[in-house]
Amino acid sequence: MFKRPRSLQDIAEVLGASVEGDASVEVWTLDGIDQAERGALTFAGDDKRLAQLPDCHASAAIIQTGAEAPDGLTDRMALVRADDVQMALITLLQDAAPPEDLPEAGIHPSAVIDPSATISSSAGVGPFVRIGPGATVEAGTRLAAHVSIGARCRIGSNGVLAEGAVVRRDCVIGNGVRIGPNSVIGQDGFGYHFKDGVHHKVPHVGNVVVEDDVELGACTCIDRAKWGSTTIGRGAKIDNLVQIAHNVQVAPGAVMAALVGVAGSARIGPYAVLGGHVGIRDNIDVGEGATVGACSCLAQSCPPGQTLFGIPAKDARTKMRELSAQAKLPDLMKRVKALEKRNGDRGPSTNDSQ
Amino acid sequence: MFKRPRSLQDIAEVLGASVEGDASVEVWTLDGIDQAERGALTFAGDDKRLAQLPDCHASAAIIQTGAEAPDGLTDRMALVRADDVQMALITLLQDAAPPEDLPEAGIHPSAVIDPSATISSSAGVGPFVRIGPGATVEAGTRLAAHVSIGARCRIGSNGVLAEGAVVRRDCVIGNGVRIGPNSVIGQDGFGYHFKDGVHHKVPHVGNVVVEDDVELGACTCIDRAKWGSTTIGRGAKIDNLVQIAHNVQVAPGAVMAALVGVAGSARIGPYAVLGGHVGIRDNIDVGEGATVGACSCLAQSCPPGQTLFGIPAKDARTKMRELSAQAKLPDLMKRVKALEKRNGDRGPSTNDSQ
Amino acid sequence: MFKRPRSLQDIAEVLGASVEGDASVEVWTLDGIDQAERGALTFAGDDKRLAQLPDCHASAAIIQTGAEAPDGLTDRMALVRADDVQMALITLLQDAAPPEDLPEAGIHPSAVIDPSATISSSAGVGPFVRIGPGATVEAGTRLAAHVSIGARCRIGSNGVLAEGAVVRRDCVIGNGVRIGPNSVIGQDGFGYHFKDGVHHKVPHVGNVVVEDDVELGACTCIDRAKWGSTTIGRGAKIDNLVQIAHNVQVAPGAVMAALVGVAGSARIGPYAVLGGHVGIRDNIDVGEGATVGACSCLAQSCPPGQTLFGIPAKDARTKMRELSAQAKLPDLMKRVKALEKRNGDRGPSTNDSQ
């Protein structure tokens, strides 16, 4: 994976880490403890993994500065001690990444750009990109093939809009935002007024505001507001195939896994975490730092920090007790039947008339 | 939001409504009761909201003709009385909408159109649109950037196909249909015959028929029929990221929220409503006007008008009783244990041998 | 549906089947037993359908060689006896299919292809296709309009990438693979390290490998691996709107219905079947040939061949018993109350103090 074999000495310098053992050892790839072979660098960020290292074939491991290594481990492999094992991995992976495949600065001759749009000279506009009237694309942002930017949009600096991403009219995308392939920002919200057998479309005159450093996955949809803005707060991370309805307010740092659906005007608190397939009802509040487990359906607001799951979602401990009781329910029914027999065998549905 | 401040007099004329109070008052935006400030027009379509108006800072409110306003309300704000508050909102929002961003009549020079296709002179064909042999696009329909129309498709009049929408060969789209960005109409159905370790693909020779006035969201997929047609009935409204499988029949006026999945050959009745994330089993019937709650899985046909939820979905009242009983289940187990103690403490699983 | 009326004689020859009755009878379409009219050919692959044939109006039916036809059936319709009714249908449908709408061999002049890419002369590259540096497209593969192939990808032979499909840098697609419209292969996995209030992006330096004969639906997303490969095994069939996360290993022949989500590093066994909306937890194993019912959430590994459903998913028989008991729970609560009354009416929550 590394572009060339790298000595631990070299790696430690890049990471600001120290080496315990032979710093001239060379490694050529990163790998997990179970898979790593001779020549690989592995990593152990917690005690459980530290305990597995003596059985690992890697030539070296990254561990936490100050962590206690198993006895005799340094006889088997060298150690690279870093302040944050995960951040060290990120640094090494950045270095190992193949070249990106994004447009360089400049505008591909096939792009169709309205003369009233403003494109920074350091922005990269790929083939078959369409940019509408009055739109702005700021410095360093790259628009991959088949991207469409609607009229009057503002796309901030140093972002990446991947292949086929659509940002519709009047939406605002901050700086450092990444939007995945074929995602759609600014589709009309799903709102109708039913009268005389017809669903009358409610015009959606608002927009979507995506703040700085947000990342959106592939085929993810964020609908424009009826009026005002649907907002995705700074640094929020949203996976593939997620639906965010009109007027939803996602606070900074929130995280949503794939296939989540958030209904209209719901408010997702800062750093809240929604597992895959979660459904959030319209108009409710998910508290700061709350966690909703995968495949749950949250039908009412929840307080900060709570962990919930289930359909409908409940506090995790309460729900665990219910699930555990449910598993015993067939047995419970037998026990009640036995009690009824002892009490005179009056049959299951008899009302007591004593 | 309004393009200029508007007097209540002016608004009332557009709505065919009447003003109670100072008709010369000017408002510059619409807003909800909780958010509205001085200068805003709010609205109250039901008694609950009417009761909130005295605490609202709006300069005026739209209320129902004949509704009883709270005492003294007209001292605080002017009232616009309309026959249908929601329809009045729709009219005002239409007027407030920013200019659309869709191709005007004519064909963008970058479009690739087969010479055997027929495009109305009043249709608008945007950049990078591809139209296949024998296809027809009727009057007033707009095809945004990157739309692809397959061979022999008929696209009716006055519709909008948004950016990246795909309609594959032989499909028929009615008049006044809106298809959201990156949606896919006419993908092969998911059908295989398993033999000798191989899933043999079943050819899908049918098509999709989308009737007049249907609206489909973004990244929504409607598969073509094995033979015959998958049909989306007139005026049906389908949100983003919805999956409609081969040979499904969606009746007129049905509504589906985001992330719904309808399996093969199911029939969705007129004006049925499916909440977000709902799954519908193959080959079943959802009755006219039935409602299936969010995150439910309907595994058998349901009668007209029924409201259901749960996995598997059941009648809502039955399911509510079950959920309520489940919440008491841990307590019930303790009560049964206590009864067993009083009855001789034979332990939970003992069979009665009296 | 057939391009011309076809005699049973002609059909039997194509199928290697035999005719019982008048082989000169002509049919013009295939249809199901319930819908078939005079002039149609129907089919009955099992005993249940065989028993329905006497009430069917079709002119002929395909049935299994050796199956026992209902008495007198041959007076009503001719029979075509085939070794495998479903395979016979597939053959007839292939013949009935309208002409495909895919690019012929050669490169559309609007395509943008990096000079370092290698495109087979028998590959068909449609309008507005983008192919990046170092990519390869092998013999007979067709790329429909708006397809994007990233740098250094290898696309095998005789495949079809439908409209708007995206394959990002460094991914490998086998031979005979079909990828549906607007699907996305090779988006970065959803991985972050949370530190000091920021979700730091984990670079994803791996790729996606899609083996031979895989079919992927529309708007389906397969994320690239953190390192190594996310793998879709030979002959796997994956429906629309499915999410496969980074480093997932899908074994050959596995089947997934629409809206499935598989979390990171899960392993899906050979020929396992996941129903619609199923969620699979990260890092678990789904055994060979296991079946997970629609709308289930599998939170732990399951053995080969098991059938499961529910949230969380359990063995199907266990879960059925629980569901059945749950339905009786409101009644059970009344019965326990009655027992308590007979035992001294101490009230529901009293602890036993005898």
PDB file of C-alpha atoms in Angstrom, chain A residues 110-112 127-130 132-133 146-152 164-170 181-184 187-190 192-206 219-223 226-228 241-244 259-261 277-279 296-297 311-312 314 318-319 321-322 324-326 328-329 331-332 334-339 341-343, chain B residues 1 29-32 43 83-84 86-87 89-91 93-94 96-102 108 110 127-128 144-146 160 162-164 178-182 215-219 235-241 253-259 271 277 294-295 309-311 319 323 326-330 332-333 336-337 339-340 343-354:
ATOM      1  CA  SER A 110     -17.153  20.802 -22.777  1.00  0.00           C
ATOM      2  CA  ALA A 111     -18.578  22.557 -19.684  1.00  0.00           C
ATOM      3  CA  VAL A 112     -21.623  24.792 -20.196  1.00  0.00           C
ATOM      4  CA  PRO A 127     -16.326  17.655 -18.428  1.00  0.00           C
ATOM      5  CA  PHE A 128     -20.061  18.078 -19.010  1.00  0.00           C
ATOM      6  CA  VAL A 129     -20.531  20.344 -16.008  1.00  0.00           C
ATOM      7  CA  ARG A 130     -23.446  22.776 -16.187  1.00  0.00           C
ATOM      8  CA  GLY A 132     -26.458  28.248 -14.185  1.00  0.00           C
ATOM      9  CA  PRO A 133     -26.887  32.017 -14.262  1.00  0.00           C
ATOM     10  CA  HIS A 146     -21.658  15.758 -14.952  1.00  0.00           C
ATOM     11  CA  VAL A 147     -22.099  18.075 -11.972  1.00  0.00           C
ATOM     12  CA  SER A 148     -24.973  20.528 -12.252  1.00  0.00           C
ATOM     13  CA  ILE A 149     -25.031  23.819 -10.343  1.00  0.00           C
ATOM     14  CA  GLY A 150     -28.313  25.726 -10.438  1.00  0.00           C
ATOM     15  CA  ALA A 151     -28.959  29.422 -10.882  1.00  0.00           C
ATOM     16  CA  ARG A 152     -27.725  31.772  -8.163  1.00  0.00           C
ATOM     17  CA  GLY A 164     -23.280  13.736 -11.180  1.00  0.00           C
ATOM     18  CA  ALA A 165     -23.947  15.741  -8.000  1.00  0.00           C
ATOM     19  CA  VAL A 166     -26.811  18.210  -8.420  1.00  0.00           C
ATOM     20  CA  VAL A 167     -27.161  21.476  -6.519  1.00  0.00           C
ATOM     21  CA  ARG A 168     -30.358  23.211  -7.551  1.00  0.00           C
ATOM     22  CA  ARG A 169     -31.139  26.919  -7.760  1.00  0.00           C
ATOM     23  CA  ASP A 170     -30.429  29.309  -4.877  1.00  0.00           C
ATOM     24  CA  PRO A 181     -21.697  11.295  -6.598  1.00  0.00           C
ATOM     25  CA  ASN A 182     -25.307  11.617  -7.791  1.00  0.00           C
ATOM     26  CA  SER A 183     -26.446  13.373  -4.610  1.00  0.00           C
ATOM     27  CA  VAL A 184     -29.195  15.965  -4.940  1.00  0.00           C
ATOM     28  CA  GLN A 187     -35.083  19.222  -4.646  1.00  0.00           C
ATOM     29  CA  ASP A 188     -38.514  20.622  -3.773  1.00  0.00           C
ATOM     30  CA  GLY A 189     -39.815  19.468  -0.408  1.00  0.00           C
ATOM     31  CA  PHE A 190     -42.568  16.859  -0.407  1.00  0.00           C
ATOM     32  CA  TYR A 192     -49.127  18.909  -0.833  1.00  0.00           C
ATOM     33  CA  HIS A 193     -52.499  20.220   0.201  1.00  0.00           C
ATOM     34  CA  PHE A 194     -55.269  17.727  -0.452  1.00  0.00           C
ATOM     35  CA  LYS A 195     -58.465  19.282  -1.763  1.00  0.00           C
ATOM     36  CA  ASP A 196     -61.243  17.972  -3.995  1.00  0.00           C
ATOM     37  CA  GLY A 197     -59.419  14.750  -4.778  1.00  0.00           C
ATOM     38  CA  VAL A 198     -56.227  16.493  -5.841  1.00  0.00           C
ATOM     39  CA  HIS A 199     -52.877  16.840  -4.072  1.00  0.00           C
ATOM     40  CA  HIS A 200     -52.013  20.492  -4.735  1.00  0.00           C
ATOM     41  CA  LYS A 201     -48.269  21.101  -4.784  1.00  0.00           C
ATOM     42  CA  VAL A 202     -46.985  23.539  -2.148  1.00  0.00           C
ATOM     43  CA  PRO A 203     -44.342  25.731  -3.786  1.00  0.00           C
ATOM     44  CA  HIS A 204     -41.002  25.577  -2.033  1.00  0.00           C
ATOM     45  CA  VAL A 205     -39.439  29.022  -2.194  1.00  0.00           C
ATOM     46  CA  GLY A 206     -36.663  28.389   0.348  1.00  0.00           C
ATOM     47  CA  CYS A 219     -27.227   9.458  -3.802  1.00  0.00           C
ATOM     48  CA  THR A 220     -28.123  11.500  -0.718  1.00  0.00           C
ATOM     49  CA  CYS A 221     -31.030  13.952  -1.013  1.00  0.00           C
ATOM     50  CA  ILE A 222     -31.519  17.202   0.883  1.00  0.00           C
ATOM     51  CA  ASP A 223     -34.752  18.997   0.067  1.00  0.00           C
ATOM     52  CA  LYS A 226     -40.853  25.623   2.039  1.00  0.00           C
ATOM     53  CA  TRP A 227     -39.432  28.988   2.988  1.00  0.00           C
ATOM     54  CA  GLY A 228     -36.256  29.827   4.858  1.00  0.00           C
ATOM     55  CA  LEU A 241     -28.771   7.278   0.362  1.00  0.00           C
ATOM     56  CA  VAL A 242     -29.936   9.561   3.168  1.00  0.00           C
ATOM     57  CA  GLN A 243     -33.107  11.643   2.903  1.00  0.00           C
ATOM     58  CA  ILE A 244     -33.309  15.016   4.662  1.00  0.00           C
ATOM     59  CA  LEU A 259     -30.500   5.081   4.462  1.00  0.00           C
ATOM     60  CA  VAL A 260     -31.568   7.432   7.271  1.00  0.00           C
ATOM     61  CA  GLY A 261     -34.717   9.460   6.649  1.00  0.00           C
ATOM     62  CA  HIS A 277     -32.060   3.028   8.315  1.00  0.00           C
ATOM     63  CA  VAL A 278     -33.208   5.279  11.180  1.00  0.00           C
ATOM     64  CA  GLY A 279     -36.428   7.220  10.636  1.00  0.00           C
ATOM     65  CA  SER A 296     -35.083   2.542  14.765  1.00  0.00           C
ATOM     66  CA  CYS A 297     -38.009   4.890  14.295  1.00  0.00           C
ATOM     67  CA  ILE A 311     -39.749   0.966  16.678  1.00  0.00           C
ATOM     68  CA  PRO A 312     -40.900   3.185  18.236  1.00  0.00           C
ATOM     69  CA  LYS A 314     -37.213   4.075  23.510  1.00  0.00           C
ATOM     70  CA  THR A 318     -35.844   0.113  28.900  1.00  0.00           C
ATOM     71  CA  LYS A 319     -35.970  -1.399  25.426  1.00  0.00           C
ATOM     72  CA  ARG A 321     -35.541  -5.109  29.302  1.00  0.00           C
ATOM     73  CA  GLU A 322     -38.605  -5.315  27.067  1.00  0.00           C
ATOM     74  CA  SER A 324     -35.477  -9.721  27.122  1.00  0.00           C
ATOM     75  CA  ALA A 325     -38.980 -10.118  28.571  1.00  0.00           C
ATOM     76  CA  GLN A 326     -40.438 -10.726  25.102  1.00  0.00           C
ATOM     77  CA  LYS A 328     -39.463 -15.198  27.738  1.00  0.00           C
ATOM     78  CA  LEU A 329     -43.069 -14.521  26.811  1.00  0.00           C
ATOM     79  CA  ASP A 331     -42.649 -19.507  28.534  1.00  0.00           C
ATOM     80  CA  LEU A 332     -44.584 -16.983  30.615  1.00  0.00           C
ATOM     81  CA  LYS A 334     -47.238 -21.598  29.935  1.00  0.00           C
ATOM     82  CA  ARG A 335     -46.577 -20.505  33.486  1.00  0.00           C
ATOM     83  CA  VAL A 336     -49.787 -18.482  33.617  1.00  0.00           C
ATOM     84  CA  LYS A 337     -51.710 -21.437  32.229  1.00  0.00           C
ATOM     85  CA  ALA A 338     -50.219 -23.642  34.949  1.00  0.00           C
ATOM     86  CA  LEU A 339     -51.233 -21.101  37.597  1.00  0.00           C
ATOM     87  CA  LYS A 341     -54.951 -24.782  36.477  1.00  0.00           C
ATOM     88  CA  ARG A 342     -53.855 -24.696  40.096  1.00  0.00           C
ATOM     89  CA  ASN A 343     -56.425 -21.969  40.719  1.00  0.00           C
TER      90      ASN A 343
ATOM     91  CA  MET B   1     -39.695  36.474   0.859  1.00  0.00           C
ATOM     92  CA  THR B  29     -42.955  37.783   4.178  1.00  0.00           C
ATOM     93  CA  LEU B  30     -44.920  34.744   5.285  1.00  0.00           C
ATOM     94  CA  ASP B  31     -43.963  33.007   8.504  1.00  0.00           C
ATOM     95  CA  GLY B  32     -45.181  30.483  11.068  1.00  0.00           C
ATOM     96  CA  PHE B  43     -51.685  31.926   9.107  1.00  0.00           C
ATOM     97  CA  ASP B  83     -62.049  30.074   2.132  1.00  0.00           C
ATOM     98  CA  ASP B  84     -59.095  27.692   2.359  1.00  0.00           C
ATOM     99  CA  GLN B  86     -53.730  26.255   2.769  1.00  0.00           C
ATOM    100  CA  MET B  87     -54.768  27.100  -0.786  1.00  0.00           C
ATOM    101  CA  LEU B  89     -50.676  29.938   1.202  1.00  0.00           C
ATOM    102  CA  ILE B  90     -50.025  28.041  -2.013  1.00  0.00           C
ATOM    103  CA  THR B  91     -51.120  31.039  -4.066  1.00  0.00           C
ATOM    104  CA  LEU B  93     -45.899  31.044  -2.316  1.00  0.00           C
ATOM    105  CA  GLN B  94     -46.313  30.661  -6.069  1.00  0.00           C
ATOM    106  CA  ALA B  96     -43.042  34.568  -4.036  1.00  0.00           C
ATOM    107  CA  ALA B  97     -41.068  31.850  -5.817  1.00  0.00           C
ATOM    108  CA  PRO B  98     -37.682  32.840  -7.279  1.00  0.00           C
ATOM    109  CA  PRO B  99     -37.369  32.413 -11.026  1.00  0.00           C
ATOM    110  CA  GLU B 100     -37.177  28.794 -12.112  1.00  0.00           C
ATOM    111  CA  ASP B 101     -33.971  27.373 -13.472  1.00  0.00           C
ATOM    112  CA  LEU B 102     -35.161  25.200 -16.322  1.00  0.00           C
ATOM    113  CA  HIS B 108     -29.347  23.306 -26.312  1.00  0.00           C
ATOM    114  CA  SER B 110     -24.824  20.284 -26.734  1.00  0.00           C
ATOM    115  CA  PRO B 127     -27.340  20.870 -21.966  1.00  0.00           C
ATOM    116  CA  PHE B 128     -26.018  17.316 -22.275  1.00  0.00           C
ATOM    117  CA  ALA B 144     -32.906  19.765 -17.462  1.00  0.00           C
ATOM    118  CA  ALA B 145     -29.204  19.086 -17.856  1.00  0.00           C
ATOM    119  CA  HIS B 146     -28.002  15.483 -18.153  1.00  0.00           C
ATOM    120  CA  VAL B 160     -40.359  18.681 -15.939  1.00  0.00           C
ATOM    121  CA  ALA B 162     -34.972  17.393 -13.509  1.00  0.00           C
ATOM    122  CA  GLU B 163     -31.194  17.084 -13.745  1.00  0.00           C
ATOM    123  CA  GLY B 164     -29.883  13.603 -14.418  1.00  0.00           C
ATOM    124  CA  ARG B 178     -42.476  16.069 -12.646  1.00  0.00           C
ATOM    125  CA  ILE B 179     -39.560  13.674 -12.211  1.00  0.00           C
ATOM    126  CA  GLY B 180     -36.873  14.598  -9.667  1.00  0.00           C
ATOM    127  CA  PRO B 181     -33.126  14.720 -10.214  1.00  0.00           C
ATOM    128  CA  ASN B 182     -31.269  11.434 -10.744  1.00  0.00           C
ATOM    129  CA  GLU B 215     -44.715  13.800  -9.147  1.00  0.00           C
ATOM    130  CA  LEU B 216     -41.636  11.699  -8.385  1.00  0.00           C
ATOM    131  CA  GLY B 217     -38.814  12.855  -6.104  1.00  0.00           C
ATOM    132  CA  ALA B 218     -35.056  12.572  -6.419  1.00  0.00           C
ATOM    133  CA  CYS B 219     -33.177   9.253  -6.765  1.00  0.00           C
ATOM    134  CA  GLY B 235     -51.827  12.389  -9.521  1.00  0.00           C
ATOM    135  CA  ALA B 236     -49.830  10.005  -7.341  1.00  0.00           C
ATOM    136  CA  LYS B 237     -47.068  11.710  -5.335  1.00  0.00           C
ATOM    137  CA  ILE B 238     -43.880   9.819  -4.560  1.00  0.00           C
ATOM    138  CA  ASP B 239     -41.008  11.227  -2.517  1.00  0.00           C
ATOM    139  CA  ASN B 240     -37.236  10.735  -2.794  1.00  0.00           C
ATOM    140  CA  LEU B 241     -35.337   7.419  -2.706  1.00  0.00           C
ATOM    141  CA  GLY B 253     -53.720   9.768  -5.834  1.00  0.00           C
ATOM    142  CA  ALA B 254     -51.565   7.423  -3.775  1.00  0.00           C
ATOM    143  CA  VAL B 255     -48.834   9.040  -1.660  1.00  0.00           C
ATOM    144  CA  MET B 256     -45.483   7.554  -0.622  1.00  0.00           C
ATOM    145  CA  ALA B 257     -42.915   9.177   1.631  1.00  0.00           C
ATOM    146  CA  ALA B 258     -39.174   8.756   1.243  1.00  0.00           C
ATOM    147  CA  LEU B 259     -37.374   5.407   1.347  1.00  0.00           C
ATOM    148  CA  TYR B 271     -55.204   7.662  -2.135  1.00  0.00           C
ATOM    149  CA  HIS B 277     -39.303   3.584   5.148  1.00  0.00           C
ATOM    150  CA  ALA B 294     -43.616   5.023   8.967  1.00  0.00           C
ATOM    151  CA  CYS B 295     -41.078   2.192   9.295  1.00  0.00           C
ATOM    152  CA  PHE B 309     -48.297   0.095  11.631  1.00  0.00           C
ATOM    153  CA  GLY B 310     -45.613  -2.212  12.956  1.00  0.00           C
ATOM    154  CA  ILE B 311     -43.400  -5.015  11.702  1.00  0.00           C
ATOM    155  CA  LYS B 319     -50.823  -2.645  17.638  1.00  0.00           C
ATOM    156  CA  LEU B 323     -47.102  -1.957  22.469  1.00  0.00           C
ATOM    157  CA  GLN B 326     -45.190  -4.876  26.012  1.00  0.00           C
ATOM    158  CA  ALA B 327     -44.071  -1.893  28.044  1.00  0.00           C
ATOM    159  CA  LYS B 328     -45.693  -3.512  31.101  1.00  0.00           C
ATOM    160  CA  LEU B 329     -44.201  -6.918  30.380  1.00  0.00           C
ATOM    161  CA  PRO B 330     -41.162  -6.720  32.699  1.00  0.00           C
ATOM    162  CA  LEU B 332     -45.920  -8.627  34.502  1.00  0.00           C
ATOM    163  CA  MET B 333     -43.112 -11.144  34.821  1.00  0.00           C
ATOM    164  CA  VAL B 336     -46.366 -13.907  37.744  1.00  0.00           C
ATOM    165  CA  LYS B 337     -43.320 -14.843  39.800  1.00  0.00           C
ATOM    166  CA  LEU B 339     -48.175 -15.538  42.084  1.00  0.00           C
ATOM    167  CA  GLU B 340     -46.070 -18.655  41.630  1.00  0.00           C
ATOM    168  CA  ASN B 343     -48.982 -20.973  44.810  1.00  0.00           C
ATOM    169  CA  GLY B 344     -46.188 -23.139  46.145  1.00  0.00           C
ATOM    170  CA  ASP B 345     -43.046 -21.776  44.526  1.00  0.00           C
ATOM    171  CA  ARG B 346     -42.699 -24.533  41.994  1.00  0.00           C
ATOM    172  CA  GLY B 347     -40.338 -22.478  39.800  1.00  0.00           C
ATOM    173  CA  PRO B 348     -41.005 -20.875  36.504  1.00  0.00           C
ATOM    174  CA  SER B 349     -40.993 -23.760  34.073  1.00  0.00           C
ATOM    175  CA  THR B 350     -42.524 -26.588  36.174  1.00  0.00           C
ATOM    176  CA  ASN B 351     -45.420 -28.266  34.466  1.00  0.00           C
ATOM    177  CA  ASP B 352     -48.530 -28.434  36.588  1.00  0.00           C
ATOM    178  CA  SER B 353     -49.039 -31.953  37.924  1.00  0.00           C
ATOM    179  CA  GLN B 354     -51.932 -31.494  40.328  1.00  0.00           C
TER     180      GLN B 354
END
